[in-house]
Amino acid sequence: MNLYKLLKPALLLPLALLLSGCQLILLDPAGWVANQERDLLIASTVLMLVIIVPVLVLAVYIPWRYRDGRKTTDDYDPEFEHSSLFEAFIWGVPVMIIIALGALTWIYTHRLDPYKPLDHIAGEPLEIDVVSLDWKWLFIYPEQDMAVVNQLVIPTDRPVNLKLTSSSVMNTFAVPALAGMIYTMAGMETKLHLVAEEAGQYYGRSANYSGPGYAHMDFETFAVSEDEFSNWVNTVKASSNTMSDETYLQLAKPTVADGVSYYNGVADNLFGRIVGLCVEPGKVCVGEMMMQDMMGGGGLQGVKTKDSYLYDEFPPGEGFDQHQFDGVLHANPDEPRRGPVNIKNPNQTVTHIPGDDSASNASEPVRH
């Protein structure tokens, strides 16, 4: 009876897992890169279980087998000192596991290098520039001359080349159904290559804490057919908004729970200037500053133009006041706005993709 009382809560654990709403998207991905990562995860887990399971079993069996209160002790050998077979087993198996794990790690590290293009996949790659803002995502499609906030749409079975940066603090771009995570950092450009093999709607978010609006820093990724992608591009191109320098600088101000918005037209070399931290008028790009430093600096004349070389978000003496966000975070009717939904849908169409709401549910910027 006592044993039943102890096991009763354990029997409810599977039910609790079913009711939790957890999505095992890592074990059922929708892209080649994520599939490879799943295979590595499973293979590594199986190899480690070869050691873990016997150790757990023996940790229970040996104390029970050689307990002080056992009836027979005829297997006790006080002269026992060494067993070559035993030594070979306890050292040989772990060494083989380590070699196997090392080989797997080496193979998959090179195969899944985020900077490595997916050349084995046919089709012209789609180029997308990604900027992590406070607290939203900006996706620039340079070939289509358009930009989208908080929504990523890509065609299936076509390589996608992402170039990523941040407008301020470090973030992490993550769409678990399609690829691994990659960091975004101000003044730097990182790369990630992915492909969607199955149409559907997949969850994306920042996986690195970046401030009070972090919980809302998510977006939906839609994988659609080439025809549907073209239709969606036409929808974005019909927008009357443009991503000018002034629009970007306003967008870069911290806001919480912004909606999806479309922009037809992007300022020249906007992504390059975001990486260089020089979208703001009068700012010297980081690359140019480095070149000047290499040539000896600006000398005394550089003192007069020092403000052009300041890239911190706040002037000296000021800082980020998180208390300004308390009212916005707790009074926002959209909190939480959406959750992690991953749906494979072979019939995914643009009619199922929420359109431009022009930040109708966006909060007011906290800095004016």
GROMACS .gro file of C-alpha atoms in nm, residues 58-260:
model
  203
   58LEU     CA    1   2.491  -0.124  -1.122
   59ALA     CA    2   2.457   0.162  -0.872
   60VAL     CA    3   2.149  -0.018  -0.740
   61TYR     CA    4   2.252  -0.381  -0.800
   62ILE     CA    5   2.599  -0.381  -0.644
   63PRO     CA    6   2.498  -0.237  -0.301
   64TRP     CA    7   2.204  -0.479  -0.293
   65ARG     CA    8   2.409  -0.778  -0.413
   66TYR     CA    9   2.685  -0.726  -0.159
   67ARG     CA   10   2.479  -0.592   0.130
   68ASP     CA   11   2.585  -0.675   0.484
   69GLY     CA   12   2.270  -0.873   0.562
   70ARG     CA   13   2.293  -1.125   0.275
   71LYS     CA   14   2.263  -1.491   0.367
   72THR     CA   15   2.559  -1.634   0.172
   73THR     CA   16   2.910  -1.490   0.149
   74ASP     CA   17   3.084  -1.774  -0.036
   75ASP     CA   18   3.160  -1.539  -0.330
   76TYR     CA   19   3.383  -1.325  -0.108
   77ASP     CA   20   3.750  -1.346  -0.214
   78PRO     CA   21   3.987  -1.163   0.022
   79GLU     CA   22   4.281  -1.232  -0.210
   80PHE     CA   23   4.129  -1.048  -0.508
   81GLU     CA   24   4.361  -0.775  -0.639
   82HIS     CA   25   4.325  -0.732  -1.014
   83SER     CA   26   4.120  -0.840  -1.314
   84SER     CA   27   4.249  -0.754  -1.662
   85LEU     CA   28   3.907  -0.824  -1.815
   86PHE     CA   29   3.736  -0.595  -1.565
   87GLU     CA   30   3.992  -0.317  -1.622
   88ALA     CA   31   3.960  -0.349  -2.000
   89PHE     CA   32   3.583  -0.317  -1.974
   90ILE     CA   33   3.561  -0.018  -1.740
   91TRP     CA   34   3.827   0.176  -1.934
   92GLY     CA   35   3.775   0.046  -2.288
   93VAL     CA   36   3.403   0.115  -2.324
   94PRO     CA   37   3.423   0.481  -2.211
   95VAL     CA   38   3.725   0.540  -2.437
   96MET     CA   39   3.533   0.398  -2.735
   97ILE     CA   40   3.232   0.616  -2.651
   98ILE     CA   41   3.452   0.925  -2.634
   99ILE     CA   42   3.612   0.841  -2.969
  100ALA     CA   43   3.269   0.790  -3.126
  101LEU     CA   44   3.135   1.116  -2.980
  102GLY     CA   45   3.448   1.300  -3.093
  103ALA     CA   46   3.410   1.167  -3.447
  104LEU     CA   47   3.042   1.264  -3.457
  105THR     CA   48   3.120   1.611  -3.323
  106TRP     CA   49   3.394   1.666  -3.581
  107ILE     CA   50   3.175   1.550  -3.871
  108TYR     CA   51   2.866   1.749  -3.774
  109THR     CA   52   3.063   2.060  -3.672
  110HIS     CA   53   3.193   2.089  -4.027
  111ARG     CA   54   2.868   1.977  -4.189
  112LEU     CA   55   2.655   2.223  -3.991
  113ASP     CA   56   2.888   2.521  -3.989
  114PRO     CA   57   2.637   2.814  -3.989
  115TYR     CA   58   2.863   3.006  -4.228
  116LYS     CA   59   2.875   2.719  -4.478
  117PRO     CA   60   2.639   2.767  -4.777
  118LEU     CA   61   2.398   2.485  -4.859
  119ASP     CA   62   2.551   2.425  -5.201
  120HIS     CA   63   2.416   2.070  -5.220
  121ILE     CA   64   2.060   2.204  -5.242
  122ALA     CA   65   1.951   2.307  -5.591
  123GLY     CA   66   1.809   2.652  -5.649
  124GLU     CA   67   1.916   3.014  -5.631
  125PRO     CA   68   1.959   3.114  -5.263
  126LEU     CA   69   1.727   3.376  -5.118
  127GLU     CA   70   1.919   3.656  -4.945
  128ILE     CA   71   1.769   3.804  -4.627
  129ASP     CA   72   1.923   4.058  -4.389
  130VAL     CA   73   1.813   4.023  -4.025
  131VAL     CA   74   1.834   4.293  -3.758
  132SER     CA   75   1.744   4.233  -3.393
  133LEU     CA   76   1.592   4.547  -3.242
  134ASP     CA   77   1.451   4.631  -2.898
  135TRP     CA   78   1.226   4.423  -2.892
  136LYS     CA   79   1.136   4.310  -3.241
  137TRP     CA   80   1.288   4.164  -3.556
  138LEU     CA   81   1.349   4.342  -3.886
  139PHE     CA   82   1.382   4.130  -4.200
  140ILE     CA   83   1.518   4.302  -4.511
  141TYR     CA   84   1.479   4.135  -4.851
  142PRO     CA   85   1.745   4.318  -5.061
  143GLU     CA   86   1.660   4.141  -5.389
  144GLN     CA   87   1.293   4.235  -5.353
  145ASP     CA   88   1.374   4.583  -5.212
  146MET     CA   89   1.136   4.544  -4.918
  147ALA     CA   90   1.136   4.496  -4.541
  148VAL     CA   91   0.910   4.322  -4.289
  149VAL     CA   92   0.887   4.352  -3.911
  150ASN     CA   93   0.816   4.043  -3.697
  151GLN     CA   94   0.743   3.807  -3.985
  152LEU     CA   95   0.970   3.583  -4.192
  153VAL     CA   96   0.838   3.422  -4.511
  154ILE     CA   97   1.055   3.190  -4.720
  155PRO     CA   98   0.996   2.953  -5.012
  156THR     CA   99   1.028   2.580  -4.955
  157ASP     CA  100   1.312   2.372  -5.102
  158ARG     CA  101   1.523   2.681  -5.164
  159PRO     CA  102   1.839   2.773  -4.971
  160VAL     CA  103   1.811   3.085  -4.756
  161ASN     CA  104   2.121   3.290  -4.674
  162LEU     CA  105   2.080   3.505  -4.365
  163LYS     CA  106   2.310   3.790  -4.268
  164LEU     CA  107   2.245   3.905  -3.912
  165THR     CA  108   2.331   4.195  -3.686
  166SER     CA  109   2.189   4.382  -3.386
  167SER     CA  110   2.094   4.744  -3.337
  168SER     CA  111   2.201   4.744  -2.972
  169VAL     CA  112   2.244   4.453  -2.726
  170MET     CA  113   2.336   4.097  -2.819
  171ASN     CA  114   2.049   3.867  -2.917
  172THR     CA  115   2.008   3.516  -3.057
  173PHE     CA  116   1.810   3.430  -3.370
  174ALA     CA  117   1.638   3.092  -3.338
  175VAL     CA  118   1.385   2.900  -3.550
  176PRO     CA  119   1.418   2.549  -3.400
  177ALA     CA  120   1.216   2.380  -3.676
  178LEU     CA  121   1.460   2.495  -3.945
  179ALA     CA  122   1.807   2.555  -3.802
  180GLY     CA  123   2.017   2.616  -3.493
  181MET     CA  124   2.074   2.942  -3.310
  182ILE     CA  125   2.308   3.220  -3.416
  183TYR     CA  126   2.402   3.532  -3.221
  184THR     CA  127   2.341   3.887  -3.341
  185MET     CA  128   2.580   4.156  -3.218
  186ALA     CA  129   2.601   4.530  -3.275
  187GLY     CA  130   2.881   4.634  -3.508
  188MET     CA  131   2.924   4.277  -3.633
  189GLU     CA  132   2.771   4.056  -3.901
  190THR     CA  133   2.702   3.687  -3.851
  191LYS     CA  134   2.565   3.435  -4.101
  192LEU     CA  135   2.322   3.145  -4.100
  193HIS     CA  136   2.209   2.916  -4.382
  194LEU     CA  137   1.885   2.717  -4.372
  195VAL     CA  138   1.623   2.555  -4.591
  196ALA     CA  139   1.259   2.461  -4.532
  197GLU     CA  140   1.168   2.123  -4.679
  198GLU     CA  141   0.807   2.125  -4.559
  199ALA     CA  142   0.554   2.406  -4.587
  200GLY     CA  143   0.402   2.535  -4.268
  201GLN     CA  144   0.412   2.787  -3.986
  202TYR     CA  145   0.708   2.776  -3.747
  203TYR     CA  146   0.795   2.962  -3.431
  204GLY     CA  147   1.095   3.191  -3.407
  205ARG     CA  148   1.225   3.406  -3.124
  206SER     CA  149   1.520   3.559  -2.948
  207ALA     CA  150   1.689   3.297  -2.731
  208ASN     CA  151   1.911   3.540  -2.541
  209TYR     CA  152   1.775   3.762  -2.264
  210SER     CA  153   1.791   4.124  -2.381
  211GLY     CA  154   1.581   4.330  -2.143
  212PRO     CA  155   1.222   4.377  -2.020
  213GLY     CA  156   1.062   4.329  -2.362
  214TYR     CA  157   1.244   4.002  -2.429
  215ALA     CA  158   0.934   3.784  -2.370
  216HIS     CA  159   0.761   3.951  -2.667
  217MET     CA  160   1.057   3.927  -2.903
  218ASP     CA  161   0.920   3.645  -3.117
  219PHE     CA  162   0.806   3.610  -3.476
  220GLU     CA  163   0.635   3.363  -3.706
  221THR     CA  164   0.815   3.195  -3.994
  222PHE     CA  165   0.605   3.080  -4.289
  223ALA     CA  166   0.741   2.833  -4.544
  224VAL     CA  167   0.537   2.844  -4.864
  225SER     CA  168   0.563   2.742  -5.228
  226GLU     CA  169   0.744   2.963  -5.481
  227ASP     CA  170   0.411   3.084  -5.623
  228GLU     CA  171   0.278   3.167  -5.279
  229PHE     CA  172   0.603   3.343  -5.194
  230SER     CA  173   0.568   3.559  -5.507
  231ASN     CA  174   0.209   3.643  -5.408
  232TRP     CA  175   0.325   3.743  -5.062
  233VAL     CA  176   0.602   3.961  -5.208
  234ASN     CA  177   0.339   4.140  -5.417
  235THR     CA  178   0.136   4.197  -5.099
  236VAL     CA  179   0.435   4.354  -4.926
  237LYS     CA  180   0.520   4.562  -5.233
  238ALA     CA  181   0.168   4.705  -5.224
  239SER     CA  182   0.242   4.872  -4.890
  240SER     CA  183   0.261   5.250  -4.888
  241ASN     CA  184   0.532   5.249  -4.620
  242THR     CA  185   0.903   5.266  -4.702
  243MET     CA  186   1.201   5.175  -4.485
  244SER     CA  187   1.389   5.504  -4.497
  245ASP     CA  188   1.663   5.605  -4.257
  246GLU     CA  189   1.413   5.807  -4.053
  247THR     CA  190   1.170   5.512  -4.040
  248TYR     CA  191   1.444   5.279  -3.922
  249LEU     CA  192   1.565   5.517  -3.651
  250GLN     CA  193   1.208   5.545  -3.520
  251LEU     CA  194   1.162   5.167  -3.543
  252ALA     CA  195   1.487   5.109  -3.351
  253LYS     CA  196   1.346   5.280  -3.041
  254PRO     CA  197   1.243   5.026  -2.773
  255THR     CA  198   0.882   4.909  -2.800
  256VAL     CA  199   0.702   4.602  -2.671
  257ALA     CA  200   0.472   4.354  -2.849
  258ASP     CA  201   0.484   4.520  -3.191
  259GLY     CA  202   0.271   4.375  -3.467
  260VAL     CA  203   0.366   4.278  -3.823
   0.00000   0.00000   0.00000
